[in-house]
mmCIF file with all atom_site columns, C-alpha atoms in Angstrom:
data_model
loop_
_atom_site.group_PDB
_atom_site.id
_atom_site.type_symbol
_atom_site.label_atom_id
_atom_site.label_alt_id
_atom_site.label_comp_id
_atom_site.label_asym_id
_atom_site.label_entity_id
_atom_site.label_seq_id
_atom_site.pdbx_PDB_ins_code
_atom_site.Cartn_x
_atom_site.Cartn_y
_atom_site.Cartn_z
_atom_site.occupancy
_atom_site.B_iso_or_equiv
_atom_site.pdbx_formal_charge
_atom_site.auth_seq_id
_atom_site.auth_comp_id
_atom_site.auth_asym_id
_atom_site.auth_atom_id
_atom_site.pdbx_PDB_model_num
ATOM 1   C CA . UNK U 1 1   ? -38.410 -205.086 83.311 1.00 72.00 ? 213 UNK U CA 1
ATOM 2   C CA . UNK U 1 2   ? -36.972 -203.538 80.434 1.00 75.00 ? 214 UNK U CA 1
ATOM 3   C CA . UNK U 1 3   ? -37.893 -203.072 76.959 1.00 87.00 ? 215 UNK U CA 1
ATOM 4   C CA . UNK U 1 4   ? -35.685 -201.400 74.112 1.00 93.00 ? 216 UNK U CA 1
ATOM 5   C CA . UNK U 1 5   ? -36.765 -201.270 70.358 1.00 95.00 ? 217 UNK U CA 1
ATOM 6   C CA . UNK U 1 6   ? -35.157 -200.125 67.323 1.00 96.00 ? 218 UNK U CA 1
ATOM 7   C CA . UNK U 1 7   ? -35.845 -200.569 63.906 1.00 96.00 ? 219 UNK U CA 1
ATOM 8   C CA . UNK U 1 8   ? -34.068 -203.580 62.025 1.00 94.00 ? 220 UNK U CA 1
ATOM 9   C CA . UNK U 1 9   ? -32.748 -202.006 58.854 1.00 96.00 ? 221 UNK U CA 1
ATOM 10  C CA . UNK U 1 10  ? -32.694 -198.577 57.558 1.00 98.00 ? 222 UNK U CA 1
ATOM 11  C CA . UNK U 1 11  ? -31.098 -197.872 54.240 1.00 97.00 ? 223 UNK U CA 1
ATOM 12  C CA . UNK U 1 12  ? -29.315 -194.300 53.297 1.00 97.00 ? 224 UNK U CA 1
ATOM 13  C CA . UNK U 1 13  ? -27.408 -192.604 50.765 1.00 97.00 ? 225 UNK U CA 1
ATOM 14  C CA . UNK U 1 14  ? -23.787 -191.819 50.740 1.00 97.00 ? 226 UNK U CA 1
ATOM 15  C CA . UNK U 1 15  ? -23.494 -188.071 52.000 1.00 97.00 ? 227 UNK U CA 1
ATOM 16  C CA . UNK U 1 16  ? -26.573 -187.926 53.542 1.00 97.00 ? 228 UNK U CA 1
ATOM 17  C CA . UNK U 1 17  ? -28.043 -187.532 56.998 1.00 97.00 ? 229 UNK U CA 1
ATOM 18  C CA . UNK U 1 18  ? -29.768 -190.362 58.856 1.00 98.00 ? 230 UNK U CA 1
ATOM 19  C CA . UNK U 1 19  ? -31.326 -191.185 62.493 1.00 98.00 ? 231 UNK U CA 1
ATOM 20  C CA . UNK U 1 20  ? -31.677 -194.103 64.234 1.00 98.00 ? 232 UNK U CA 1
ATOM 21  C CA . UNK U 1 21  ? -33.859 -193.838 66.683 1.00 98.00 ? 233 UNK U CA 1
ATOM 22  C CA . UNK U 1 22  ? -34.250 -196.179 70.335 1.00 98.00 ? 234 UNK U CA 1
ATOM 23  C CA . UNK U 1 23  ? -37.612 -196.264 72.251 1.00 97.00 ? 235 UNK U CA 1
ATOM 24  C CA . UNK U 1 24  ? -37.045 -198.022 75.926 1.00 96.00 ? 236 UNK U CA 1
ATOM 25  C CA . UNK U 1 25  ? -39.133 -198.654 79.087 1.00 93.00 ? 237 UNK U CA 1
ATOM 26  C CA . UNK U 1 26  ? -37.286 -199.215 82.140 1.00 90.00 ? 238 UNK U CA 1
ATOM 27  C CA . UNK U 1 27  ? -37.712 -199.043 85.916 1.00 85.00 ? 239 UNK U CA 1
ATOM 28  C CA . UNK U 1 28  ? -34.104 -198.221 86.833 1.00 88.00 ? 240 UNK U CA 1
ATOM 29  C CA . UNK U 1 29  ? -31.743 -195.900 84.301 1.00 90.00 ? 241 UNK U CA 1
ATOM 30  C CA . UNK U 1 30  ? -28.108 -194.898 84.721 1.00 87.00 ? 242 UNK U CA 1
ATOM 31  C CA . UNK U 1 31  ? -27.804 -193.718 80.936 1.00 90.00 ? 243 UNK U CA 1
ATOM 32  C CA . UNK U 1 32  ? -28.204 -194.746 77.157 1.00 93.00 ? 244 UNK U CA 1
ATOM 33  C CA . UNK U 1 33  ? -25.178 -195.874 75.050 1.00 92.00 ? 245 UNK U CA 1
ATOM 34  C CA . UNK U 1 34  ? -24.850 -196.161 71.164 1.00 94.00 ? 246 UNK U CA 1
ATOM 35  C CA . UNK U 1 35  ? -22.403 -198.617 69.768 1.00 92.00 ? 247 UNK U CA 1
ATOM 36  C CA . UNK U 1 36  ? -21.551 -199.394 66.336 1.00 94.00 ? 248 UNK U CA 1
ATOM 37  C CA . UNK U 1 37  ? -20.854 -203.417 65.532 1.00 92.00 ? 249 UNK U CA 1
ATOM 38  C CA . UNK U 1 38  ? -19.198 -204.190 61.926 1.00 93.00 ? 250 UNK U CA 1
ATOM 39  C CA . UNK U 1 39  ? -19.796 -207.676 60.748 1.00 87.00 ? 251 UNK U CA 1
ATOM 40  C CA . UNK U 1 40  ? -17.392 -209.919 63.113 1.00 83.00 ? 252 UNK U CA 1
ATOM 41  C CA . UNK U 1 41  ? -16.518 -207.641 65.358 1.00 87.00 ? 253 UNK U CA 1
ATOM 42  C CA . UNK U 1 42  ? -17.035 -206.257 69.082 1.00 86.00 ? 254 UNK U CA 1
ATOM 43  C CA . UNK U 1 43  ? -18.952 -203.023 69.476 1.00 89.00 ? 255 UNK U CA 1
ATOM 44  C CA . UNK U 1 44  ? -17.107 -199.916 69.615 1.00 88.00 ? 256 UNK U CA 1
ATOM 45  C CA . UNK U 1 45  ? -18.305 -197.432 72.253 1.00 86.00 ? 257 UNK U CA 1
ATOM 46  C CA . UNK U 1 46  ? -19.973 -194.081 69.894 1.00 91.00 ? 258 UNK U CA 1
ATOM 47  C CA . UNK U 1 47  ? -21.957 -192.354 72.900 1.00 90.00 ? 259 UNK U CA 1
ATOM 48  C CA . UNK U 1 48  ? -23.132 -191.906 76.260 1.00 90.00 ? 260 UNK U CA 1
ATOM 49  C CA . UNK U 1 49  ? -26.181 -189.938 77.315 1.00 92.00 ? 261 UNK U CA 1
ATOM 50  C CA . UNK U 1 50  ? -27.279 -189.432 80.795 1.00 90.00 ? 262 UNK U CA 1
ATOM 51  C CA . UNK U 1 51  ? -28.919 -186.239 81.080 1.00 93.00 ? 263 UNK U CA 1
ATOM 52  C CA . UNK U 1 52  ? -31.616 -184.683 78.470 1.00 96.00 ? 264 UNK U CA 1
ATOM 53  C CA . UNK U 1 53  ? -29.770 -183.394 75.427 1.00 96.00 ? 265 UNK U CA 1
ATOM 54  C CA . UNK U 1 54  ? -27.996 -183.242 72.500 1.00 96.00 ? 266 UNK U CA 1
ATOM 55  C CA . UNK U 1 55  ? -24.540 -184.483 72.975 1.00 92.00 ? 267 UNK U CA 1
ATOM 56  C CA . UNK U 1 56  ? -22.470 -184.002 69.334 1.00 93.00 ? 268 UNK U CA 1
ATOM 57  C CA . UNK U 1 57  ? -19.159 -185.594 68.521 1.00 88.00 ? 269 UNK U CA 1
ATOM 58  C CA . UNK U 1 58  ? -17.870 -184.968 64.745 1.00 93.00 ? 270 UNK U CA 1
ATOM 59  C CA . UNK U 1 59  ? -20.193 -186.693 62.244 1.00 96.00 ? 271 UNK U CA 1
ATOM 60  C CA . UNK U 1 60  ? -22.083 -188.319 65.032 1.00 96.00 ? 272 UNK U CA 1
ATOM 61  C CA . UNK U 1 61  ? -24.619 -186.851 67.928 1.00 97.00 ? 273 UNK U CA 1
ATOM 62  C CA . UNK U 1 62  ? -27.051 -188.416 70.128 1.00 97.00 ? 274 UNK U CA 1
ATOM 63  C CA . UNK U 1 63  ? -29.858 -187.066 71.819 1.00 97.00 ? 275 UNK U CA 1
ATOM 64  C CA . UNK U 1 64  ? -31.869 -188.399 74.988 1.00 97.00 ? 276 UNK U CA 1
ATOM 65  C CA . UNK U 1 65  ? -35.495 -187.466 76.296 1.00 97.00 ? 277 UNK U CA 1
ATOM 66  C CA . UNK U 1 66  ? -35.814 -189.449 79.626 1.00 95.00 ? 278 UNK U CA 1
ATOM 67  C CA . UNK U 1 67  ? -39.336 -188.323 80.082 1.00 95.00 ? 279 UNK U CA 1
ATOM 68  C CA . UNK U 1 68  ? -40.069 -189.703 76.793 1.00 96.00 ? 280 UNK U CA 1
ATOM 69  C CA . UNK U 1 69  ? -37.982 -193.116 76.834 1.00 96.00 ? 281 UNK U CA 1
ATOM 70  C CA . UNK U 1 70  ? -36.278 -192.067 73.442 1.00 96.00 ? 282 UNK U CA 1
ATOM 71  C CA . UNK U 1 71  ? -32.991 -191.550 71.923 1.00 98.00 ? 283 UNK U CA 1
ATOM 72  C CA . UNK U 1 72  ? -31.810 -190.951 68.630 1.00 98.00 ? 284 UNK U CA 1
ATOM 73  C CA . UNK U 1 73  ? -28.411 -191.257 66.935 1.00 98.00 ? 285 UNK U CA 1
ATOM 74  C CA . UNK U 1 74  ? -28.059 -188.685 64.069 1.00 98.00 ? 286 UNK U CA 1
ATOM 75  C CA . UNK U 1 75  ? -24.894 -189.672 61.538 1.00 97.00 ? 287 UNK U CA 1
ATOM 76  C CA . UNK U 1 76  ? -24.065 -187.033 58.848 1.00 97.00 ? 288 UNK U CA 1
ATOM 77  C CA . UNK U 1 77  ? -22.161 -187.022 55.902 1.00 97.00 ? 289 UNK U CA 1
ATOM 78  C CA . UNK U 1 78  ? -22.274 -190.641 55.941 1.00 97.00 ? 290 UNK U CA 1
ATOM 79  C CA . UNK U 1 79  ? -19.541 -192.558 54.331 1.00 97.00 ? 291 UNK U CA 1
ATOM 80  C CA . UNK U 1 80  ? -19.524 -195.709 53.208 1.00 97.00 ? 292 UNK U CA 1
ATOM 81  C CA . UNK U 1 81  ? -17.472 -197.263 56.287 1.00 96.00 ? 293 UNK U CA 1
ATOM 82  C CA . UNK U 1 82  ? -20.589 -196.459 58.414 1.00 97.00 ? 294 UNK U CA 1
ATOM 83  C CA . UNK U 1 83  ? -22.440 -199.465 57.109 1.00 97.00 ? 295 UNK U CA 1
ATOM 84  C CA . UNK U 1 84  ? -22.612 -201.192 60.343 1.00 96.00 ? 296 UNK U CA 1
ATOM 85  C CA . UNK U 1 85  ? -25.237 -202.043 62.879 1.00 95.00 ? 297 UNK U CA 1
ATOM 86  C CA . UNK U 1 86  ? -25.729 -199.830 65.652 1.00 97.00 ? 298 UNK U CA 1
ATOM 87  C CA . UNK U 1 87  ? -27.001 -200.552 68.934 1.00 95.00 ? 299 UNK U CA 1
ATOM 88  C CA . UNK U 1 88  ? -28.798 -199.068 71.667 1.00 95.00 ? 300 UNK U CA 1
ATOM 89  C CA . UNK U 1 89  ? -28.478 -200.125 74.907 1.00 93.00 ? 301 UNK U CA 1
ATOM 90  C CA . UNK U 1 90  ? -29.408 -198.931 78.472 1.00 92.00 ? 302 UNK U CA 1
ATOM 91  C CA . UNK U 1 91  ? -27.863 -199.068 81.663 1.00 87.00 ? 303 UNK U CA 1
ATOM 92  C CA . UNK U 1 92  ? -30.427 -200.346 84.462 1.00 84.00 ? 304 UNK U CA 1
ATOM 93  C CA . UNK U 1 93  ? -30.201 -199.709 87.850 1.00 83.00 ? 305 UNK U CA 1
ATOM 94  C CA . UNK U 1 94  ? -27.618 -202.793 88.664 1.00 76.00 ? 306 UNK U CA 1
ATOM 95  C CA . UNK U 1 95  ? -25.195 -201.019 86.007 1.00 74.00 ? 307 UNK U CA 1
ATOM 96  C CA . UNK U 1 96  ? -25.465 -203.743 83.778 1.00 77.00 ? 308 UNK U CA 1
ATOM 97  C CA . UNK U 1 97  ? -26.252 -203.262 79.905 1.00 83.00 ? 309 UNK U CA 1
ATOM 98  C CA . UNK U 1 98  ? -29.572 -204.132 78.460 1.00 87.00 ? 310 UNK U CA 1
ATOM 99  C CA . UNK U 1 99  ? -29.051 -204.444 74.576 1.00 90.00 ? 311 UNK U CA 1
ATOM 100 C CA . UNK U 1 100 ? -31.765 -203.219 71.492 1.00 91.00 ? 312 UNK U CA 1
ATOM 101 C CA . UNK U 1 101 ? -31.746 -205.872 68.751 1.00 90.00 ? 313 UNK U CA 1
ATOM 102 C CA . UNK U 1 102 ? -29.450 -203.290 66.794 1.00 93.00 ? 314 UNK U CA 1
ATOM 103 C CA . UNK U 1 103 ? -30.214 -201.453 63.688 1.00 96.00 ? 315 UNK U CA 1
ATOM 104 C CA . UNK U 1 104 ? -28.471 -202.686 60.409 1.00 96.00 ? 316 UNK U CA 1
ATOM 105 C CA . UNK U 1 105 ? -27.452 -199.762 58.545 1.00 98.00 ? 317 UNK U CA 1
ATOM 106 C CA . UNK U 1 106 ? -26.849 -199.975 54.767 1.00 97.00 ? 318 UNK U CA 1
ATOM 107 C CA . UNK U 1 107 ? -25.181 -197.189 52.863 1.00 97.00 ? 319 UNK U CA 1
ATOM 108 C CA . UNK U 1 108 ? -25.536 -196.855 49.253 1.00 96.00 ? 320 UNK U CA 1
ATOM 109 C CA . UNK U 1 109 ? -23.650 -194.987 46.736 1.00 94.00 ? 321 UNK U CA 1
ATOM 110 C CA . UNK N 2 1   ? -6.105  -196.608 76.999 1.00 64.00 ? 35  UNK N CA 1
ATOM 111 C CA . UNK N 2 2   ? -8.599  -198.600 78.086 1.00 77.00 ? 36  UNK N CA 1
ATOM 112 C CA . UNK N 2 3   ? -7.711  -202.160 75.938 1.00 86.00 ? 37  UNK N CA 1
ATOM 113 C CA . UNK N 2 4   ? -9.344  -205.436 75.866 1.00 91.00 ? 38  UNK N CA 1
ATOM 114 C CA . UNK N 2 5   ? -8.068  -208.375 74.301 1.00 94.00 ? 39  UNK N CA 1
ATOM 115 C CA . UNK N 2 6   ? -9.076  -211.589 73.904 1.00 95.00 ? 40  UNK N CA 1
ATOM 116 C CA . UNK N 2 7   ? -7.908  -214.926 73.470 1.00 95.00 ? 41  UNK N CA 1
ATOM 117 C CA . UNK N 2 8   ? -7.978  -216.645 70.789 1.00 95.00 ? 42  UNK N CA 1
ATOM 118 C CA . UNK N 2 9   ? -10.171 -214.740 68.349 1.00 93.00 ? 43  UNK N CA 1
ATOM 119 C CA . UNK N 2 10  ? -11.253 -217.893 66.453 1.00 94.00 ? 44  UNK N CA 1
ATOM 120 C CA . UNK N 2 11  ? -11.270 -221.660 67.403 1.00 95.00 ? 45  UNK N CA 1
ATOM 121 C CA . UNK N 2 12  ? -12.955 -224.636 65.930 1.00 95.00 ? 46  UNK N CA 1
ATOM 122 C CA . UNK N 2 13  ? -13.056 -227.831 68.450 1.00 95.00 ? 47  UNK N CA 1
ATOM 123 C CA . UNK N 2 14  ? -14.967 -231.192 68.187 1.00 95.00 ? 48  UNK N CA 1
ATOM 124 C CA . UNK N 2 15  ? -18.199 -231.694 70.183 1.00 96.00 ? 49  UNK N CA 1
ATOM 125 C CA . UNK N 2 16  ? -17.347 -232.485 73.788 1.00 96.00 ? 50  UNK N CA 1
ATOM 126 C CA . UNK N 2 17  ? -14.070 -231.066 74.480 1.00 96.00 ? 51  UNK N CA 1
ATOM 127 C CA . UNK N 2 18  ? -13.623 -227.820 76.599 1.00 96.00 ? 52  UNK N CA 1
ATOM 128 C CA . UNK N 2 19  ? -12.739 -224.190 75.232 1.00 97.00 ? 53  UNK N CA 1
ATOM 129 C CA . UNK N 2 20  ? -10.797 -221.891 77.177 1.00 97.00 ? 54  UNK N CA 1
ATOM 130 C CA . UNK N 2 21  ? -11.473 -217.884 76.372 1.00 97.00 ? 55  UNK N CA 1
ATOM 131 C CA . UNK N 2 22  ? -9.321  -215.538 77.764 1.00 96.00 ? 56  UNK N CA 1
ATOM 132 C CA . UNK N 2 23  ? -10.369 -211.763 78.297 1.00 96.00 ? 57  UNK N CA 1
ATOM 133 C CA . UNK N 2 24  ? -7.570  -209.395 79.635 1.00 95.00 ? 58  UNK N CA 1
ATOM 134 C CA . UNK N 2 25  ? -7.704  -205.723 80.034 1.00 91.00 ? 59  UNK N CA 1
ATOM 135 C CA . UNK N 2 26  ? -3.919  -204.356 78.878 1.00 91.00 ? 60  UNK N CA 1
ATOM 136 C CA . UNK N 2 27  ? -3.816  -201.130 80.550 1.00 86.00 ? 61  UNK N CA 1
ATOM 137 C CA . UNK N 2 28  ? -6.094  -200.484 83.388 1.00 85.00 ? 62  UNK N CA 1
ATOM 138 C CA . UNK N 2 29  ? -7.722  -202.606 86.207 1.00 86.00 ? 63  UNK N CA 1
ATOM 139 C CA . UNK N 2 30  ? -11.199 -204.381 85.650 1.00 86.00 ? 64  UNK N CA 1
ATOM 140 C CA . UNK N 2 31  ? -12.694 -204.959 89.099 1.00 82.00 ? 65  UNK N CA 1
ATOM 141 C CA . UNK N 2 32  ? -15.945 -206.428 86.689 1.00 88.00 ? 66  UNK N CA 1
ATOM 142 C CA . UNK N 2 33  ? -15.710 -208.268 83.416 1.00 92.00 ? 67  UNK N CA 1
ATOM 143 C CA . UNK N 2 34  ? -18.890 -209.026 81.535 1.00 92.00 ? 68  UNK N CA 1
ATOM 144 C CA . UNK N 2 35  ? -19.202 -212.480 78.938 1.00 95.00 ? 69  UNK N CA 1
ATOM 145 C CA . UNK N 2 36  ? -21.645 -211.846 76.378 1.00 94.00 ? 70  UNK N CA 1
ATOM 146 C CA . UNK N 2 37  ? -22.640 -214.199 73.567 1.00 95.00 ? 71  UNK N CA 1
ATOM 147 C CA . UNK N 2 38  ? -23.846 -213.134 70.119 1.00 91.00 ? 72  UNK N CA 1
ATOM 148 C CA . UNK N 2 39  ? -25.606 -215.353 67.255 1.00 89.00 ? 73  UNK N CA 1
ATOM 149 C CA . UNK N 2 40  ? -25.675 -214.383 63.820 1.00 83.00 ? 74  UNK N CA 1
ATOM 150 C CA . UNK N 2 41  ? -27.895 -211.387 63.185 1.00 78.00 ? 75  UNK N CA 1
ATOM 151 C CA . UNK N 2 42  ? -29.043 -210.838 66.914 1.00 82.00 ? 76  UNK N CA 1
ATOM 152 C CA . UNK N 2 43  ? -28.098 -208.740 69.443 1.00 82.00 ? 77  UNK N CA 1
ATOM 153 C CA . UNK N 2 44  ? -25.796 -209.148 72.537 1.00 87.00 ? 78  UNK N CA 1
ATOM 154 C CA . UNK N 2 45  ? -26.838 -211.534 75.073 1.00 90.00 ? 79  UNK N CA 1
ATOM 155 C CA . UNK N 2 46  ? -25.346 -211.119 78.770 1.00 91.00 ? 80  UNK N CA 1
ATOM 156 C CA . UNK N 2 47  ? -23.714 -214.284 79.814 1.00 94.00 ? 81  UNK N CA 1
ATOM 157 C CA . UNK N 2 48  ? -22.280 -213.461 83.378 1.00 94.00 ? 82  UNK N CA 1
ATOM 158 C CA . UNK N 2 49  ? -20.749 -210.921 85.302 1.00 91.00 ? 83  UNK N CA 1
ATOM 159 C CA . UNK N 2 50  ? -17.634 -211.475 86.615 1.00 89.00 ? 84  UNK N CA 1
ATOM 160 C CA . UNK N 2 51  ? -15.841 -210.112 89.726 1.00 85.00 ? 85  UNK N CA 1
ATOM 161 C CA . UNK N 2 52  ? -12.417 -209.877 90.605 1.00 82.00 ? 86  UNK N CA 1
ATOM 162 C CA . UNK N 2 53  ? -12.350 -212.387 93.748 1.00 81.00 ? 87  UNK N CA 1
ATOM 163 C CA . UNK N 2 54  ? -16.104 -213.950 93.514 1.00 83.00 ? 88  UNK N CA 1
ATOM 164 C CA . UNK N 2 55  ? -18.134 -216.176 92.127 1.00 87.00 ? 89  UNK N CA 1
ATOM 165 C CA . UNK N 2 56  ? -19.746 -214.980 88.753 1.00 91.00 ? 90  UNK N CA 1
ATOM 166 C CA . UNK N 2 57  ? -23.279 -213.610 88.535 1.00 92.00 ? 91  UNK N CA 1
ATOM 167 C CA . UNK N 2 58  ? -25.006 -215.622 85.828 1.00 95.00 ? 92  UNK N CA 1
ATOM 168 C CA . UNK N 2 59  ? -27.975 -214.757 83.827 1.00 92.00 ? 93  UNK N CA 1
ATOM 169 C CA . UNK N 2 60  ? -31.256 -216.686 83.878 1.00 91.00 ? 94  UNK N CA 1
ATOM 170 C CA . UNK N 2 61  ? -31.135 -219.836 81.383 1.00 92.00 ? 95  UNK N CA 1
ATOM 171 C CA . UNK N 2 62  ? -27.017 -219.786 81.803 1.00 94.00 ? 96  UNK N CA 1
ATOM 172 C CA . UNK N 2 63  ? -25.731 -222.653 82.973 1.00 93.00 ? 97  UNK N CA 1
ATOM 173 C CA . UNK N 2 64  ? -23.088 -222.380 85.026 1.00 92.00 ? 98  UNK N CA 1
ATOM 174 C CA . UNK N 2 65  ? -21.724 -225.816 85.185 1.00 94.00 ? 99  UNK N CA 1
ATOM 175 C CA . UNK N 2 66  ? -21.052 -225.340 81.481 1.00 96.00 ? 100 UNK N CA 1
ATOM 176 C CA . UNK N 2 67  ? -19.807 -221.796 81.520 1.00 96.00 ? 101 UNK N CA 1
ATOM 177 C CA . UNK N 2 68  ? -17.297 -221.695 83.716 1.00 95.00 ? 102 UNK N CA 1
ATOM 178 C CA . UNK N 2 69  ? -15.916 -218.600 84.670 1.00 94.00 ? 103 UNK N CA 1
ATOM 179 C CA . UNK N 2 70  ? -12.688 -217.348 86.483 1.00 90.00 ? 104 UNK N CA 1
ATOM 180 C CA . UNK N 2 71  ? -11.667 -214.053 87.478 1.00 88.00 ? 105 UNK N CA 1
ATOM 181 C CA . UNK N 2 72  ? -8.523  -214.485 89.266 1.00 81.00 ? 106 UNK N CA 1
ATOM 182 C CA . UNK N 2 73  ? -6.965  -211.296 88.871 1.00 88.00 ? 107 UNK N CA 1
ATOM 183 C CA . UNK N 2 74  ? -7.705  -207.599 88.283 1.00 88.00 ? 108 UNK N CA 1
ATOM 184 C CA . UNK N 2 75  ? -6.650  -207.732 84.693 1.00 91.00 ? 109 UNK N CA 1
ATOM 185 C CA . UNK N 2 76  ? -7.893  -211.635 83.541 1.00 93.00 ? 110 UNK N CA 1
ATOM 186 C CA . UNK N 2 77  ? -10.909 -213.268 83.181 1.00 94.00 ? 111 UNK N CA 1
ATOM 187 C CA . UNK N 2 78  ? -11.715 -216.689 81.707 1.00 95.00 ? 112 UNK N CA 1
ATOM 188 C CA . UNK N 2 79  ? -14.399 -218.418 80.014 1.00 96.00 ? 113 UNK N CA 1
ATOM 189 C CA . UNK N 2 80  ? -14.186 -222.377 79.848 1.00 97.00 ? 114 UNK N CA 1
ATOM 190 C CA . UNK N 2 81  ? -17.073 -223.558 77.738 1.00 97.00 ? 115 UNK N CA 1
ATOM 191 C CA . UNK N 2 82  ? -17.193 -227.077 78.874 1.00 96.00 ? 116 UNK N CA 1
ATOM 192 C CA . UNK N 2 83  ? -18.246 -230.298 76.699 1.00 96.00 ? 117 UNK N CA 1
ATOM 193 C CA . UNK N 2 84  ? -19.169 -227.989 73.989 1.00 96.00 ? 118 UNK N CA 1
ATOM 194 C CA . UNK N 2 85  ? -21.762 -228.703 71.220 1.00 96.00 ? 119 UNK N CA 1
ATOM 195 C CA . UNK N 2 86  ? -22.320 -227.358 68.123 1.00 95.00 ? 120 UNK N CA 1
ATOM 196 C CA . UNK N 2 87  ? -24.970 -225.159 69.627 1.00 95.00 ? 121 UNK N CA 1
ATOM 197 C CA . UNK N 2 88  ? -22.770 -223.505 71.533 1.00 96.00 ? 122 UNK N CA 1
ATOM 198 C CA . UNK N 2 89  ? -21.387 -222.290 68.272 1.00 96.00 ? 123 UNK N CA 1
ATOM 199 C CA . UNK N 2 90  ? -21.360 -218.539 68.612 1.00 95.00 ? 124 UNK N CA 1
ATOM 200 C CA . UNK N 2 91  ? -19.447 -215.201 68.699 1.00 94.00 ? 125 UNK N CA 1
ATOM 201 C CA . UNK N 2 92  ? -18.657 -214.764 72.425 1.00 96.00 ? 126 UNK N CA 1
ATOM 202 C CA . UNK N 2 93  ? -17.563 -211.118 73.536 1.00 95.00 ? 127 UNK N CA 1
ATOM 203 C CA . UNK N 2 94  ? -15.739 -209.785 76.782 1.00 95.00 ? 128 UNK N CA 1
ATOM 204 C CA . UNK N 2 95  ? -16.024 -206.477 78.304 1.00 92.00 ? 129 UNK N CA 1
ATOM 205 C CA . UNK N 2 96  ? -14.634 -204.736 81.013 1.00 90.00 ? 130 UNK N CA 1
ATOM 206 C CA . UNK N 2 97  ? -15.413 -201.841 83.591 1.00 83.00 ? 131 UNK N CA 1
ATOM 207 C CA . UNK N 2 98  ? -12.402 -199.767 84.110 1.00 76.00 ? 132 UNK N CA 1
ATOM 208 C CA . UNK N 2 99  ? -11.734 -199.628 88.106 1.00 66.00 ? 133 UNK N CA 1
ATOM 209 C CA . UNK N 2 100 ? -10.022 -196.265 88.562 1.00 63.00 ? 134 UNK N CA 1
ATOM 210 C CA . UNK N 2 101 ? -11.768 -193.709 86.070 1.00 60.00 ? 135 UNK N CA 1
ATOM 211 C CA . UNK N 2 102 ? -14.039 -192.927 88.774 1.00 49.00 ? 136 UNK N CA 1
ATOM 212 C CA . UNK N 2 103 ? -17.422 -193.681 86.852 1.00 55.00 ? 137 UNK N CA 1
ATOM 213 C CA . UNK N 2 104 ? -19.665 -196.560 86.507 1.00 53.00 ? 138 UNK N CA 1
ATOM 214 C CA . UNK N 2 105 ? -20.717 -196.273 82.608 1.00 60.00 ? 139 UNK N CA 1
ATOM 215 C CA . UNK N 2 106 ? -18.374 -197.197 79.905 1.00 71.00 ? 140 UNK N CA 1
ATOM 216 C CA . UNK N 2 107 ? -17.329 -200.698 79.308 1.00 79.00 ? 141 UNK N CA 1
ATOM 217 C CA . UNK N 2 108 ? -14.605 -201.561 77.083 1.00 86.00 ? 142 UNK N CA 1
ATOM 218 C CA . UNK N 2 109 ? -15.050 -204.307 74.467 1.00 89.00 ? 143 UNK N CA 1
ATOM 219 C CA . UNK N 2 110 ? -12.863 -207.180 73.799 1.00 92.00 ? 144 UNK N CA 1
ATOM 220 C CA . UNK N 2 111 ? -12.426 -208.020 69.694 1.00 91.00 ? 145 UNK N CA 1
ATOM 221 C CA . UNK N 2 112 ? -14.174 -210.961 70.514 1.00 93.00 ? 146 UNK N CA 1
ATOM 222 C CA . UNK N 2 113 ? -14.166 -215.088 69.836 1.00 95.00 ? 147 UNK N CA 1
ATOM 223 C CA . UNK N 2 114 ? -15.615 -216.992 66.871 1.00 94.00 ? 148 UNK N CA 1
ATOM 224 C CA . UNK N 2 115 ? -16.353 -220.430 68.398 1.00 96.00 ? 149 UNK N CA 1
ATOM 225 C CA . UNK N 2 116 ? -17.166 -223.303 66.316 1.00 95.00 ? 150 UNK N CA 1
ATOM 226 C CA . UNK N 2 117 ? -17.928 -226.581 67.507 1.00 96.00 ? 151 UNK N CA 1
ATOM 227 C CA . UNK N 2 118 ? -18.233 -229.310 64.864 1.00 95.00 ? 152 UNK N CA 1
#
């Protein structure tokens, strides 16, 4: 089966950097996604990693290590609007998304 | 591109009634659409996978006779919650996979439908 773990909640300061970790166990792997979800809204796509390494996209970067079953989302120059839940999702061998419980990120001034 | 719409965005109904939620891919063809449910402060739970022109595949524990899914065209899938009860109150989200992008990876999400059953 599959299992995904990520912290329930994190707090960071505006302008700072925060790293949200995600660890997983799976028998089939077709990539790892990060989504952002604001309260009451649907998730929006942030990043996709299928190979090891770092993918940078503006203020957001995502890292994957398949051998370690580990990924992180790095958010730089935090803004108040970055307060949201960040969902780690694993795509399994059937190309279905298996979702983590999400990390609620609270940004303080 | 890759816009998915849902209708309605909000619905309040009486217990025992049926509610239909539409999911449309506006600028692409979606061979596969997914229906999720999300309860407050919880992650998304996949309910079923909807394939155009064939029966939906339901996840374990999801009653197919209660949650009817129809994917009649490449741009439209519908979810009907039959005989809704208060415990069906939730945030229902659909997503669609772009048929022609040549990749199986990305799903595009609709804005969600919030259902409240009184």
